[in-house]
Coordinates of C-alpha atoms in Angstrom, one line a residue:
M30 CA 348.0 170.6 64.7
E31 CA 350.3 169.7 67.6
L32 CA 347.5 168.9 69.9
L33 CA 346.2 166.1 67.7
R34 CA 349.5 164.3 68.0
H35 CA 349.1 164.2 71.7
G36 CA 345.7 162.5 71.5
V37 CA 343.5 165.5 72.0
P38 CA 340.1 164.6 70.4
L39 CA 338.8 166.9 67.7
T40 CA 335.6 167.3 69.6
L41 CA 337.5 169.0 72.4
L42 CA 339.1 171.4 70.0
F43 CA 335.7 172.2 68.5
D44 CA 334.2 172.8 71.9
L45 CA 337.1 175.2 72.8
I46 CA 336.5 177.1 69.5
D47 CA 332.7 177.1 69.7
P48 CA 331.1 175.4 72.7
S49 CA 327.6 175.8 71.4
G50 CA 328.5 175.0 67.8
P51 CA 326.3 172.4 66.1
R52 CA 329.4 170.7 64.6
S53 CA 330.9 169.9 67.9
A54 CA 327.7 168.3 69.2
E55 CA 327.3 166.3 66.0
L56 CA 330.9 165.0 66.1
Y57 CA 330.5 164.2 69.8
G58 CA 327.4 162.1 69.0
Q59 CA 329.2 160.3 66.2
E60 CA 332.2 159.6 68.5
Q61 CA 329.9 158.2 71.2
A62 CA 328.1 156.0 68.7
A63 CA 331.5 154.7 67.4
A64 CA 332.9 154.1 70.9

């Protein structure tokens, strides 16, 4: 995963793969809570 080495968040990759996917929304929520 070359992108990850450049600091691209997993949530962004999930959004690109499946913008309406429940996983990306869940991970985004977890990331916001952790920030």
